[in-house]
Short mmCIF file of C-alpha atoms (C1' of nucleotides) in Angstrom, two decimals:
data_model
loop_
_atom_site.label_atom_id
_atom_site.label_comp_id
_atom_site.label_asym_id
_atom_site.label_seq_id
_atom_site.Cartn_x
_atom_site.Cartn_y
_atom_site.Cartn_z
CA MET A 30 -39.75 77.46 -51.50
CA LYS A 31 -38.67 80.00 -54.05
CA LEU A 32 -35.30 79.25 -55.56
CA SER A 33 -34.42 82.92 -55.32
CA ASN A 34 -34.52 82.52 -51.51
CA TYR A 35 -32.94 79.11 -51.35
CA PHE A 36 -29.29 78.36 -50.55
CA LEU A 37 -28.42 75.98 -53.36
CA PRO A 38 -24.77 76.31 -54.40
CA VAL A 39 -24.70 74.11 -57.52
CA LEU A 40 -21.50 73.48 -59.43
CA LYS A 41 -21.05 72.85 -63.12
CA GLU A 42 -17.90 70.81 -62.57
CA SER A 43 -17.32 68.36 -59.78
CA PRO A 44 -14.52 69.02 -57.31
CA SER A 45 -11.52 66.80 -57.96
CA GLU A 46 -11.66 65.16 -54.54
CA ALA A 47 -14.83 63.27 -55.50
CA GLU A 48 -14.39 59.92 -57.18
CA ILE A 49 -17.73 58.16 -57.27
CA VAL A 50 -20.92 59.44 -58.82
CA SER A 51 -22.94 59.96 -55.63
CA HIS A 52 -20.17 62.01 -54.05
CA LYS A 53 -19.80 64.11 -57.19
CA LEU A 54 -23.52 64.69 -57.49
CA MET A 55 -23.91 65.56 -53.82
CA LEU A 56 -21.19 68.20 -54.15
CA ARG A 57 -22.46 69.46 -57.49
CA SER A 58 -26.05 69.77 -56.31
CA GLY A 59 -25.02 71.67 -53.20
CA MET A 60 -26.18 69.02 -50.73
CA ILE A 61 -23.03 68.85 -48.63
CA SER A 62 -19.83 70.71 -48.01
CA GLN A 63 -16.74 68.94 -46.75
CA SER A 64 -15.35 70.12 -43.44
CA SER A 65 -12.44 67.71 -43.11
CA SER A 66 -11.72 64.20 -44.28
CA GLY A 67 -14.85 62.12 -43.78
CA ILE A 68 -16.73 64.95 -42.05
CA TYR A 69 -19.38 67.02 -43.81
CA SER A 70 -21.73 69.91 -43.32
CA TRP A 71 -25.21 69.31 -44.65
CA LEU A 72 -26.61 72.16 -46.74
CA PRO A 73 -30.36 72.72 -47.15
CA LEU A 74 -30.98 70.29 -49.98
CA GLY A 75 -28.88 67.51 -48.46
CA LEU A 76 -30.34 68.04 -45.01
CA LYS A 77 -33.85 67.73 -46.39
CA VAL A 78 -33.08 64.34 -47.90
CA LEU A 79 -31.31 63.20 -44.75
CA LYS A 80 -34.39 64.13 -42.70
CA LYS A 81 -36.74 62.37 -45.12
CA ILE A 82 -34.79 59.17 -44.81
CA GLU A 83 -34.51 59.57 -41.06
CA ASN A 84 -38.26 60.01 -40.74
CA ILE A 85 -39.08 56.94 -42.81
CA VAL A 86 -36.66 54.88 -40.75
CA ARG A 87 -38.15 56.34 -37.57
CA ASP A 88 -41.72 55.68 -38.66
CA GLU A 89 -41.02 52.06 -39.48
CA GLN A 90 -39.24 51.53 -36.16
CA ASN A 91 -42.23 52.96 -34.36
CA LYS A 92 -44.59 50.73 -36.32
CA ALA A 93 -42.50 47.71 -35.32
CA GLY A 94 -42.95 48.66 -31.67
CA VAL A 95 -39.51 50.05 -30.98
CA ASN A 96 -39.20 52.94 -28.51
CA GLU A 97 -37.25 56.00 -29.56
CA ILE A 98 -34.78 57.45 -27.09
CA LEU A 99 -31.74 59.68 -27.54
CA MET A 100 -28.40 58.81 -26.05
CA PRO A 101 -25.41 61.16 -25.91
CA THR A 102 -22.63 61.31 -28.45
CA ILE A 103 -20.01 61.56 -25.68
CA GLN A 104 -19.78 58.52 -23.43
CA PRO A 105 -17.74 57.73 -20.32
CA ALA A 106 -14.89 55.27 -20.86
CA ASP A 107 -15.85 53.37 -17.70
CA LEU A 108 -18.81 51.71 -19.41
CA TRP A 109 -16.56 50.44 -22.18
CA LYS A 110 -14.04 49.17 -19.68
CA GLU A 111 -16.83 47.12 -18.13
CA SER A 112 -17.62 45.36 -21.39
CA GLY A 113 -13.95 45.02 -22.27
CA ARG A 114 -14.31 46.91 -25.53
CA TYR A 115 -12.33 49.97 -24.40
CA GLU A 116 -9.17 48.01 -25.15
CA ASP A 117 -10.60 45.98 -28.06
CA TYR A 118 -11.91 48.81 -30.16
CA GLY A 119 -8.56 50.28 -31.10
CA LYS A 120 -7.74 53.55 -32.79
CA GLU A 121 -11.03 53.72 -34.60
CA MET A 122 -12.51 55.06 -31.37
CA LEU A 123 -12.02 58.75 -30.78
CA ARG A 124 -10.89 59.14 -27.17
CA ILE A 125 -11.20 62.43 -25.36
CA ASN A 126 -10.23 63.64 -21.90
CA ASP A 127 -12.39 66.24 -20.21
CA ARG A 128 -10.98 69.04 -18.04
CA GLN A 129 -10.91 66.78 -14.99
CA GLU A 130 -8.86 64.33 -17.05
CA ARG A 131 -11.75 61.87 -17.02
CA GLU A 132 -11.59 59.50 -19.95
CA MET A 133 -14.43 60.01 -22.40
CA LEU A 134 -15.08 58.93 -25.95
CA TYR A 135 -17.17 59.98 -28.92
CA GLY A 136 -19.50 57.01 -29.35
CA PRO A 137 -18.91 54.74 -32.34
CA THR A 138 -21.95 52.69 -31.23
CA ASN A 139 -24.06 52.37 -28.10
CA GLU A 140 -24.31 48.80 -26.78
CA GLU A 141 -22.68 49.72 -23.45
CA GLN A 142 -24.71 52.87 -22.99
CA ILE A 143 -28.01 51.16 -23.67
CA THR A 144 -27.18 48.16 -21.50
CA ASP A 145 -26.47 50.58 -18.68
CA ILE A 146 -29.83 52.29 -19.19
CA PHE A 147 -31.56 48.94 -19.29
CA ARG A 148 -30.01 47.52 -16.12
CA ARG A 149 -30.77 50.68 -14.15
CA ASN A 150 -34.43 50.68 -15.13
CA VAL A 151 -35.68 47.22 -15.95
CA LYS A 152 -35.89 44.52 -13.30
CA SER A 153 -38.67 42.16 -14.38
CA TYR A 154 -39.22 39.67 -17.16
CA LYS A 155 -42.70 41.18 -17.48
CA GLU A 156 -41.26 44.21 -19.24
CA LEU A 157 -39.61 42.07 -21.92
CA PRO A 158 -39.12 42.06 -24.78
CA MET A 159 -37.82 45.61 -24.55
CA LEU A 160 -37.01 47.30 -27.86
CA LEU A 161 -35.20 50.65 -27.95
CA TYR A 162 -33.60 52.74 -30.66
CA HIS A 163 -32.09 56.11 -31.26
CA ILE A 164 -30.94 58.12 -34.23
CA GLN A 165 -27.69 59.82 -33.41
CA TRP A 166 -24.38 60.89 -34.90
CA LYS A 167 -21.54 58.46 -34.48
CA PHE A 168 -17.83 58.81 -34.98
CA ARG A 169 -15.42 56.15 -36.15
CA ASP A 170 -11.93 57.31 -36.93
CA GLU A 171 -11.59 55.29 -40.13
CA LEU A 172 -8.13 54.69 -41.51
CA ARG A 173 -9.31 55.94 -44.83
CA PRO A 174 -12.59 57.73 -45.21
CA ARG A 175 -13.84 57.76 -48.78
CA PHE A 176 -16.82 57.91 -51.10
CA GLY A 177 -18.22 61.05 -49.48
CA VAL A 178 -20.95 60.35 -46.96
CA MET A 179 -20.95 56.63 -47.77
CA ARG A 180 -17.82 56.08 -45.77
CA GLY A 181 -17.43 59.11 -43.57
CA ARG A 182 -15.92 59.25 -40.12
CA GLU A 183 -18.89 61.09 -38.71
CA PHE A 184 -22.17 59.52 -39.74
CA LEU A 185 -25.83 59.42 -38.77
CA MET A 186 -27.04 56.02 -37.75
CA LYS A 187 -30.22 54.50 -36.46
CA ASP A 188 -29.23 51.88 -33.93
CA ALA A 189 -31.77 49.72 -32.13
CA TYR A 190 -31.23 47.31 -29.26
CA SER A 191 -33.36 44.47 -28.02
CA PHE A 192 -33.60 42.75 -24.65
CA ASP A 193 -35.31 39.36 -24.28
CA ILE A 194 -35.66 36.80 -21.53
CA ASP A 195 -34.19 33.92 -23.53
CA ALA A 196 -32.60 32.95 -26.82
CA ALA A 197 -35.84 31.80 -28.48
CA SER A 198 -37.65 35.02 -27.73
CA SER A 199 -34.59 36.98 -28.80
CA GLU A 200 -34.64 35.28 -32.19
CA ASP A 201 -38.27 36.24 -32.65
CA THR A 202 -37.24 39.80 -32.01
CA TYR A 203 -34.40 39.43 -34.48
CA ASN A 204 -36.88 38.31 -37.10
CA ARG A 205 -39.10 41.26 -36.31
CA PHE A 206 -36.25 43.59 -37.16
CA PHE A 207 -35.48 41.51 -40.24
CA ILE A 208 -38.95 42.27 -41.59
CA CYS A 209 -38.81 45.85 -40.34
CA TYR A 210 -35.64 46.38 -42.36
CA LEU A 211 -37.09 44.93 -45.54
CA LYS A 212 -40.10 47.21 -45.15
CA THR A 213 -37.93 50.23 -44.44
CA PHE A 214 -35.71 49.81 -47.48
CA ALA A 215 -38.71 49.12 -49.71
CA ARG A 216 -40.26 52.39 -48.54
CA LEU A 217 -37.03 54.18 -49.42
CA GLY A 218 -37.35 52.90 -52.97
CA LEU A 219 -34.52 50.39 -52.57
CA LYS A 220 -34.18 46.70 -53.19
CA ALA A 221 -32.14 45.50 -50.22
CA ILE A 222 -30.98 41.90 -50.13
CA PRO A 223 -30.53 40.27 -46.73
CA MET A 224 -27.29 38.28 -46.50
CA ALA A 225 -25.73 36.05 -43.95
CA ALA A 226 -22.85 38.03 -42.48
CA ASP A 227 -19.89 37.94 -40.17
CA THR A 228 -20.51 39.45 -36.80
CA GLY A 229 -17.18 41.28 -36.54
CA PRO A 230 -16.16 43.11 -33.36
CA ILE A 231 -19.73 43.45 -32.12
CA GLY A 232 -19.77 39.70 -31.61
CA GLY A 233 -22.53 37.16 -31.57
CA ASP A 234 -23.73 34.20 -33.55
CA LEU A 235 -26.50 35.40 -35.87
CA SER A 236 -26.19 38.31 -38.23
CA HIS A 237 -27.48 39.63 -41.52
CA GLU A 238 -26.37 42.49 -43.68
CA PHE A 239 -28.82 44.32 -45.91
CA ILE A 240 -27.15 45.16 -49.16
CA ILE A 241 -28.26 47.07 -52.21
CA ILE A 242 -26.76 46.24 -55.57
CA SER A 243 -24.39 48.86 -56.89
CA ASN A 244 -21.20 48.60 -58.88
CA THR A 245 -19.56 51.14 -56.57
CA GLY A 246 -20.24 49.02 -53.51
CA GLU A 247 -17.49 47.70 -51.29
CA SER A 248 -18.91 44.23 -50.78
CA ASP A 249 -18.74 41.36 -53.23
CA ILE A 250 -22.07 39.59 -53.15
CA TYR A 251 -23.42 36.29 -54.44
CA PHE A 252 -27.11 35.53 -54.44
CA ASP A 253 -30.00 33.63 -55.96
CA ASN A 254 -31.84 35.97 -58.31
CA ASN A 255 -35.16 34.67 -57.01
CA ILE A 256 -34.67 36.44 -53.71
CA LEU A 257 -35.29 39.75 -55.50
CA ASN A 258 -38.87 38.73 -56.24
CA GLU A 259 -39.47 37.47 -52.74
CA GLY A 260 -39.40 41.06 -51.46
CA ASN A 261 -42.24 42.26 -53.67
CA LYS A 262 -45.05 41.76 -51.20
CA ILE A 263 -43.16 42.93 -48.16
CA SER A 264 -45.37 45.97 -47.60
CA ASP A 265 -48.40 43.69 -47.15
CA ILE A 266 -46.91 41.93 -44.16
CA SER A 267 -48.24 43.01 -40.78
CA TYR A 268 -46.17 42.98 -37.61
CA ASP A 269 -49.04 41.00 -36.06
CA ASP A 270 -48.45 38.13 -38.51
CA ASP A 271 -46.26 35.19 -37.62
CA LEU A 272 -43.04 36.59 -39.02
CA ASN A 273 -40.78 33.61 -38.48
CA PRO A 274 -41.86 31.60 -41.56
CA ILE A 275 -41.50 34.68 -43.72
CA VAL A 276 -37.98 35.25 -42.49
CA GLU A 277 -37.17 31.56 -42.90
CA LYS A 278 -38.31 31.84 -46.50
CA PHE A 279 -35.84 34.67 -47.09
CA LYS A 280 -33.08 32.78 -45.34
CA SER A 281 -33.73 29.75 -47.54
CA TYR A 282 -32.40 31.59 -50.60
CA TYR A 283 -28.70 31.59 -51.14
CA SER A 284 -27.21 35.00 -50.49
CA ALA A 285 -23.78 35.79 -49.09
CA SER A 286 -21.06 38.38 -49.21
CA ASP A 287 -17.62 37.14 -50.21
CA GLU A 288 -16.36 36.30 -46.71
CA LYS A 289 -19.27 33.89 -46.26
CA HIS A 290 -19.48 32.75 -49.87
CA ASP A 291 -19.40 28.99 -50.44
CA LYS A 292 -19.00 28.29 -54.14
CA ALA A 293 -19.75 24.59 -53.94
CA LYS A 294 -22.98 25.23 -52.08
CA PHE A 295 -23.89 28.07 -54.45
CA ASP A 296 -23.53 25.77 -57.47
CA GLU A 297 -25.44 23.02 -55.75
CA ILE A 298 -28.56 24.88 -54.69
CA VAL A 299 -28.87 27.69 -57.25
CA HIS A 300 -29.51 27.19 -60.95
CA LYS A 301 -26.68 28.51 -63.08
CA GLU A 302 -28.82 31.15 -64.77
CA LYS A 303 -30.10 32.39 -61.41
CA GLN A 304 -26.64 32.78 -59.92
CA MET A 305 -25.93 36.47 -59.43
CA ASN A 306 -22.60 38.04 -58.56
CA SER A 307 -22.32 41.76 -58.01
CA LYS A 308 -20.97 44.57 -55.88
CA GLY A 309 -23.16 45.92 -53.14
CA ILE A 310 -23.49 48.66 -50.56
CA GLU A 311 -24.25 47.67 -47.01
CA VAL A 312 -27.06 49.85 -45.71
CA GLY A 313 -28.14 47.88 -42.67
CA HIS A 314 -26.82 45.23 -40.34
CA ILE A 315 -28.59 43.23 -37.67
CA PHE A 316 -26.93 41.18 -34.94
CA HIS A 317 -28.13 38.71 -32.39
CA PHE A 318 -25.38 38.33 -29.82
CA GLY A 319 -27.04 36.75 -26.79
CA THR A 320 -25.47 37.66 -23.46
CA LYS A 321 -22.17 39.16 -24.57
CA TYR A 322 -22.85 42.55 -23.02
CA SER A 323 -25.57 41.66 -20.56
CA ASN A 324 -23.24 39.16 -18.96
CA SER A 325 -20.21 41.40 -18.56
CA MET A 326 -22.36 44.37 -17.54
CA LYS A 327 -24.73 42.37 -15.34
CA ALA A 328 -27.98 43.21 -17.09
CA ASN A 329 -30.30 40.80 -15.30
CA VAL A 330 -34.03 40.59 -14.67
CA LEU A 331 -36.12 38.40 -12.37
CA ASP A 332 -37.88 35.62 -14.25
CA SER A 333 -41.29 34.19 -13.35
CA ASP A 334 -39.61 31.64 -11.10
CA GLY A 335 -38.08 34.43 -9.04
CA LYS A 336 -34.58 33.73 -10.26
CA GLU A 337 -32.22 36.21 -11.89
CA LYS A 338 -31.71 35.72 -15.62
CA THR A 339 -29.19 37.38 -17.88
CA VAL A 340 -31.03 39.02 -20.76
CA HIS A 341 -30.44 38.15 -24.42
CA MET A 342 -29.64 41.06 -26.67
CA GLY A 343 -29.45 42.08 -30.28
CA SER A 344 -28.50 45.28 -32.08
CA TYR A 345 -29.75 46.62 -35.37
CA GLY A 346 -28.16 49.41 -37.40
CA ILE A 347 -29.15 51.46 -40.42
CA GLY A 348 -26.66 53.92 -41.87
CA ILE A 349 -28.89 56.92 -42.50
CA SER A 350 -26.29 59.32 -43.88
CA ARG A 351 -24.80 56.51 -45.95
CA LEU A 352 -28.24 55.88 -47.45
CA VAL A 353 -28.26 59.35 -49.00
CA GLY A 354 -25.26 58.36 -51.10
CA ALA A 355 -26.48 54.82 -51.64
CA ILE A 356 -29.82 55.99 -53.02
CA ILE A 357 -28.04 58.29 -55.47
CA GLU A 358 -25.75 55.44 -56.52
CA SER A 359 -28.79 53.39 -57.42
CA SER A 360 -30.84 56.22 -58.91
CA HIS A 361 -29.16 58.71 -61.23
CA ASP A 362 -28.38 59.34 -64.89
CA GLU A 363 -25.91 61.47 -66.84
CA SER A 364 -27.89 64.64 -66.01
CA GLY A 365 -27.92 64.13 -62.27
CA ILE A 366 -29.85 62.63 -59.41
CA ILE A 367 -33.28 60.99 -59.76
CA TRP A 368 -34.89 60.94 -56.31
CA PRO A 369 -37.40 58.25 -55.45
CA ASP A 370 -40.60 60.08 -54.47
CA ALA A 371 -40.36 59.05 -50.83
CA VAL A 372 -37.05 60.77 -50.17
CA SER A 373 -37.07 63.59 -52.69
CA PRO A 374 -36.18 66.91 -51.03
CA PHE A 375 -39.19 68.48 -52.75
CA THR A 376 -42.15 66.65 -54.23
CA LEU A 377 -41.97 68.71 -57.34
CA GLY A 378 -40.19 71.52 -59.07
CA VAL A 379 -41.91 74.36 -60.83
CA ILE A 380 -39.96 76.24 -63.48
CA ASN A 381 -40.96 79.64 -64.76
CA LEU A 382 -39.25 79.91 -68.12
CA LYS A 383 -40.39 83.48 -68.64
CA PRO A 384 -39.60 85.32 -65.42
CA LYS A 385 -39.56 88.66 -67.25
CA ASP A 386 -42.97 88.13 -68.78
CA ASP A 387 -45.60 89.45 -66.39
CA GLU A 388 -48.35 87.21 -67.62
CA ALA A 389 -46.24 84.05 -67.49
CA SER A 390 -44.93 85.00 -64.06
CA SER A 391 -48.42 85.60 -62.78
CA ILE A 392 -49.47 82.15 -63.97
CA ALA A 393 -46.35 80.56 -62.53
CA ASN A 394 -46.88 82.22 -59.17
CA LYS A 395 -50.48 81.08 -59.12
CA VAL A 396 -49.48 77.52 -59.91
CA TYR A 397 -46.78 77.62 -57.26
CA ASN A 398 -49.09 78.95 -54.57
CA GLN A 399 -51.80 76.51 -55.50
CA ILE A 400 -49.68 73.36 -55.25
CA ASP A 401 -47.39 74.56 -52.50
CA ASP A 402 -50.36 74.22 -50.16
CA LYS A 403 -50.52 70.50 -50.82
CA SER A 404 -46.93 69.46 -51.49
CA GLU A 405 -43.42 70.70 -51.06
CA VAL A 406 -42.45 72.69 -54.11
CA LEU A 407 -39.22 74.23 -55.27
CA PHE A 408 -40.13 77.12 -57.52
CA ASP A 409 -37.45 78.27 -59.96
CA ASP A 410 -38.29 81.95 -60.22
CA LYS A 411 -34.75 82.97 -61.10
CA ASN A 412 -33.88 84.98 -64.15
CA ASP A 413 -31.70 82.41 -65.89
CA ASN A 414 -31.70 80.96 -69.35
CA ALA A 415 -33.97 78.03 -70.01
CA GLY A 416 -31.04 75.65 -70.38
CA VAL A 417 -29.63 76.64 -67.00
CA LYS A 418 -32.99 76.06 -65.36
CA PHE A 419 -33.54 72.68 -66.99
CA SER A 420 -30.12 71.32 -66.23
CA ARG A 421 -30.20 72.58 -62.64
CA MET A 422 -33.59 71.01 -62.03
CA ASP A 423 -32.41 67.76 -63.58
CA LEU A 424 -29.21 67.83 -61.52
CA ILE A 425 -30.97 68.14 -58.17
CA GLY A 426 -33.25 65.34 -59.24
CA LEU A 427 -36.79 66.36 -58.30
CA PRO A 428 -38.89 63.52 -59.75
CA HIS A 429 -41.71 65.72 -61.07
CA GLN A 430 -41.40 69.04 -62.85
CA ILE A 431 -43.96 71.59 -63.99
CA ILE A 432 -42.66 73.90 -66.69
CA ILE A 433 -44.39 77.16 -67.42
CA GLY A 434 -43.45 78.77 -70.76
CA SER A 435 -44.98 80.53 -73.70
CA LYS A 436 -47.82 78.06 -74.15
CA ALA A 437 -49.07 78.90 -70.67
CA VAL A 438 -49.81 82.43 -71.87
CA SER A 439 -51.02 81.60 -75.37
CA ASP A 440 -52.96 78.36 -74.77
CA GLY A 441 -53.27 77.93 -71.01
CA LEU A 442 -51.02 74.88 -71.11
CA VAL A 443 -48.20 73.93 -68.77
CA GLU A 444 -45.82 71.08 -69.27
CA TYR A 445 -45.36 68.18 -66.90
CA LYS A 446 -42.04 66.37 -67.07
CA ASN A 447 -41.16 63.10 -65.43
CA ARG A 448 -37.52 63.28 -64.40
CA LYS A 449 -36.94 59.56 -64.59
CA SER A 450 -38.51 58.74 -67.95
CA GLY A 451 -37.94 62.17 -69.45
CA GLU A 452 -41.47 62.02 -70.82
CA THR A 453 -43.42 65.23 -71.03
CA GLU A 454 -47.02 66.17 -71.61
CA PHE A 455 -48.98 69.39 -71.77
CA ILE A 456 -51.67 69.87 -69.16
CA ASN A 457 -54.49 72.36 -69.22
CA LEU A 458 -54.06 74.81 -66.34
CA ASP A 459 -57.58 74.08 -65.11
CA LYS A 460 -56.82 70.40 -64.85
CA LEU A 461 -53.41 70.66 -63.24
CA GLY A 462 -54.66 70.18 -59.69
CA LYS A 463 -56.52 67.07 -60.62
CA PHE A 464 -53.62 65.77 -62.69
CA LEU A 465 -51.21 66.09 -59.77
CA GLU A 466 -53.73 64.54 -57.43
CA GLU A 467 -54.00 61.51 -59.68
CA MET A 468 -50.22 61.32 -59.83
CA ASN A 469 -50.23 61.41 -56.05
CA VAL A 470 -47.78 64.28 -55.84
"C1'" C B 9 -0.85 52.25 -41.24
"C1'" G B 10 2.14 50.89 -46.02
"C1'" G B 11 2.40 52.55 -51.32
"C1'" G B 12 1.25 56.60 -54.82
"C1'" G B 13 -0.54 61.51 -56.23
"C1'" C B 14 -1.99 66.48 -55.45
"C1'" G B 15 -2.25 71.54 -52.90
"C1'" U B 16 -2.07 78.29 -57.75
"C1'" A B 17 -9.37 82.95 -57.38
"C1'" G B 18 -15.78 79.79 -55.52
"C1'" C B 19 -15.06 75.21 -59.20
"C1'" G B 20 -11.89 72.94 -63.12
"C1'" C B 21 -6.97 73.67 -64.66
"C1'" A B 22 -2.03 75.86 -67.05
"C1'" G B 23 2.51 77.90 -65.30
"C1'" U B 24 7.10 74.48 -61.59
"C1'" C B 25 11.57 70.65 -65.38
"C1'" U B 26 14.78 75.69 -67.35
"C1'" G B 27 13.87 81.27 -60.78
"C1'" G B 28 12.53 87.50 -63.07
"C1'" U B 29 6.94 89.06 -58.97
"C1'" A B 30 0.61 85.04 -61.79
"C1'" G B 31 -2.72 83.23 -66.22
"C1'" C B 32 -7.02 80.52 -68.85
"C1'" G B 33 -12.22 78.45 -68.84
"C1'" C B 34 -16.53 78.40 -65.90
"C1'" A B 35 -18.83 81.00 -61.83
"C1'" U B 36 -19.53 86.17 -59.57
"C1'" C B 37 -20.59 91.81 -60.24
"C1'" U B 38 -22.11 96.15 -63.79
"C1'" G B 39 -24.40 97.63 -68.53
"C1'" G B 40 -26.71 95.94 -72.89
"C1'" U B 41 -28.76 92.21 -76.27
"C1'" U B 42 -31.04 87.45 -75.43
"C1'" U B 43 -34.74 83.64 -73.35
"C1'" G B 44 -37.59 75.86 -74.54
"C1'" G B 45 -31.55 72.68 -72.97
"C1'" G B 46 -25.54 75.40 -69.26
"C1'" A B 47 -26.60 82.24 -74.95
"C1'" C B 48 -23.74 86.64 -76.62
"C1'" C B 49 -21.08 91.54 -76.45
"C1'" A B 50 -18.48 95.15 -73.47
"C1'" G B 51 -16.39 96.13 -68.82
"C1'" A B 52 -15.09 94.88 -63.52
"C1'" G B 53 -13.83 92.51 -58.87
"C1'" G B 54 -11.44 88.39 -56.68
"C1'" G B 55 -5.13 84.93 -55.36
"C1'" U B 56 0.15 86.58 -48.66
"C1'" C B 57 0.55 80.41 -55.33
"C1'" G B 58 -1.18 75.15 -48.21
"C1'" C B 59 2.29 76.84 -43.90
"C1'" A B 60 7.29 77.72 -42.13
"C1'" A B 61 12.41 78.06 -42.58
"C1'" G B 62 16.47 78.14 -46.03
"C1'" U B 63 19.31 79.18 -50.88
"C1'" U B 64 19.31 83.64 -54.07
"C1'" C B 65 19.87 90.42 -56.02
"C1'" G B 66 15.12 87.97 -56.88
"C1'" A B 67 11.16 81.90 -55.28
"C1'" A B 68 4.47 79.56 -57.36
"C1'" U B 69 9.14 77.57 -59.49
"C1'" C B 70 15.12 75.17 -56.08
"C1'" U B 71 16.14 72.74 -50.75
"C1'" U B 72 14.33 71.05 -45.90
"C1'" G B 73 10.51 70.42 -42.42
"C1'" C B 74 5.39 70.51 -41.28
"C1'" C B 75 0.04 70.58 -42.47
"C1'" G B 76 -4.08 69.28 -45.50
"C1'" C B 77 -6.73 66.54 -49.27
"C1'" C B 78 -7.34 62.42 -52.73
"C1'" C B 79 -6.33 57.45 -54.86
"C1'" C B 80 -4.74 51.87 -54.25
"C1'" G B 81 -4.32 48.20 -50.26
"C1'" A B 82 -5.42 46.08 -45.24
"C1'" C B 83 -10.15 47.50 -41.59
"C1'" C B 84 -15.54 49.17 -40.92
"C1'" A B 85 -22.55 51.12 -40.80
#
RNA sequence: CGGGGCGUAGCGCAGUCUGGUAGCGCAUCUGGUUUGGGACCAGAGGGUCGCAAGUUCGAAUCUUGCCGCCCCGACCA
């Protein structure tokens, strides 16, 4: 993509409505544009990141054996009356009447909808466990939206739902998602800590939040520092392995958000110097809630003994749009965003410092065309001053930059810059392809 | 929803107290000089001062009502 063709409205100063760094940087780098409180349009750069995250989440769900479906944003109120949540959910739920005065709602979550799909289509224990997910926009009419996309009213969420024949099987499924989540966040370049959590209005008896450390987070967290190292080998785990002992190992470490924090227990089982206390951002939440919905909505299957059984359910959320902000919170510096490779909107940026010099431009174009075949490249071909180009490229956070300047013409050298370390080195033009290949970009 | 703040050009702000018909920086456009870290010179365009009513000869400025946005708190992925 040539920058001269790209819609990238960057700002030198951040709009006053933004308070935290990720919100400021998202506005400054032209990723989003606010529509109303807690509701945003996604501009090209922001949309690209959103899709990258979405695709990693999707891929890991698929690998874990979860089926993707797509449920509507607008749901009939009747389903929610069946589960009893139409009354319970309160003003956070956006209620709408259609032209026939039928009561509808913009879905804040989909337990009722999915349970309805399940009970219409699944009748036998032989089809269990059944794992389904979708990635869809949700709406929760928050009292006070804030922090940009991290706490919006409209947000993109991956929500998965599981159906099992009994509690034991359902806990195995829960553990499967537990591992799936650790793998997902690791792939996104994040260190997510699983924490025992309250189940809240969704209900149930077993629940974990996945939290990344950040001083702008809304949760107060307490954990054993050793749990951070436990996640290092997570990518080596196969879904065919026995996952339960691995999950039990994670659960054996102390980790809790403030509402579950037990100071006496913390002091007892965690060495003083390993006791960590921090703020964190919740990026995922998994629940095992048994028969709460299947019971009220009569989601039953026939078991091997020919008798009807109420299925055991769980639900598993990842806040995809929130992750965009959360990743920036955990990966930026004073110049701007630093994207982890996996979610970067472009794999690398190419800067032509001499757009008016024919020879330099010819080299830059050649470089761009050569690597654009293999990776996604943003090519700064604009006629701006060097400083403008550098600071813009740093702001939008592409992790790898190729800079073409006077030495390209005189000595056949281009500069590679690592956004994160700031380190640079000159590369011979002939060896650039190989260099990038070795860097895996 | 309680408490607080703010709404003036795309962004950041001054002007409001003390009423006299709108200004600064950045951005944008034109011309020129620049070109390895947000460069310079000259010129230009862009605002029913959130909306409505009122007071007044006259309102960005005073009064009332409404709308929007942000912050703190309680609630949530």
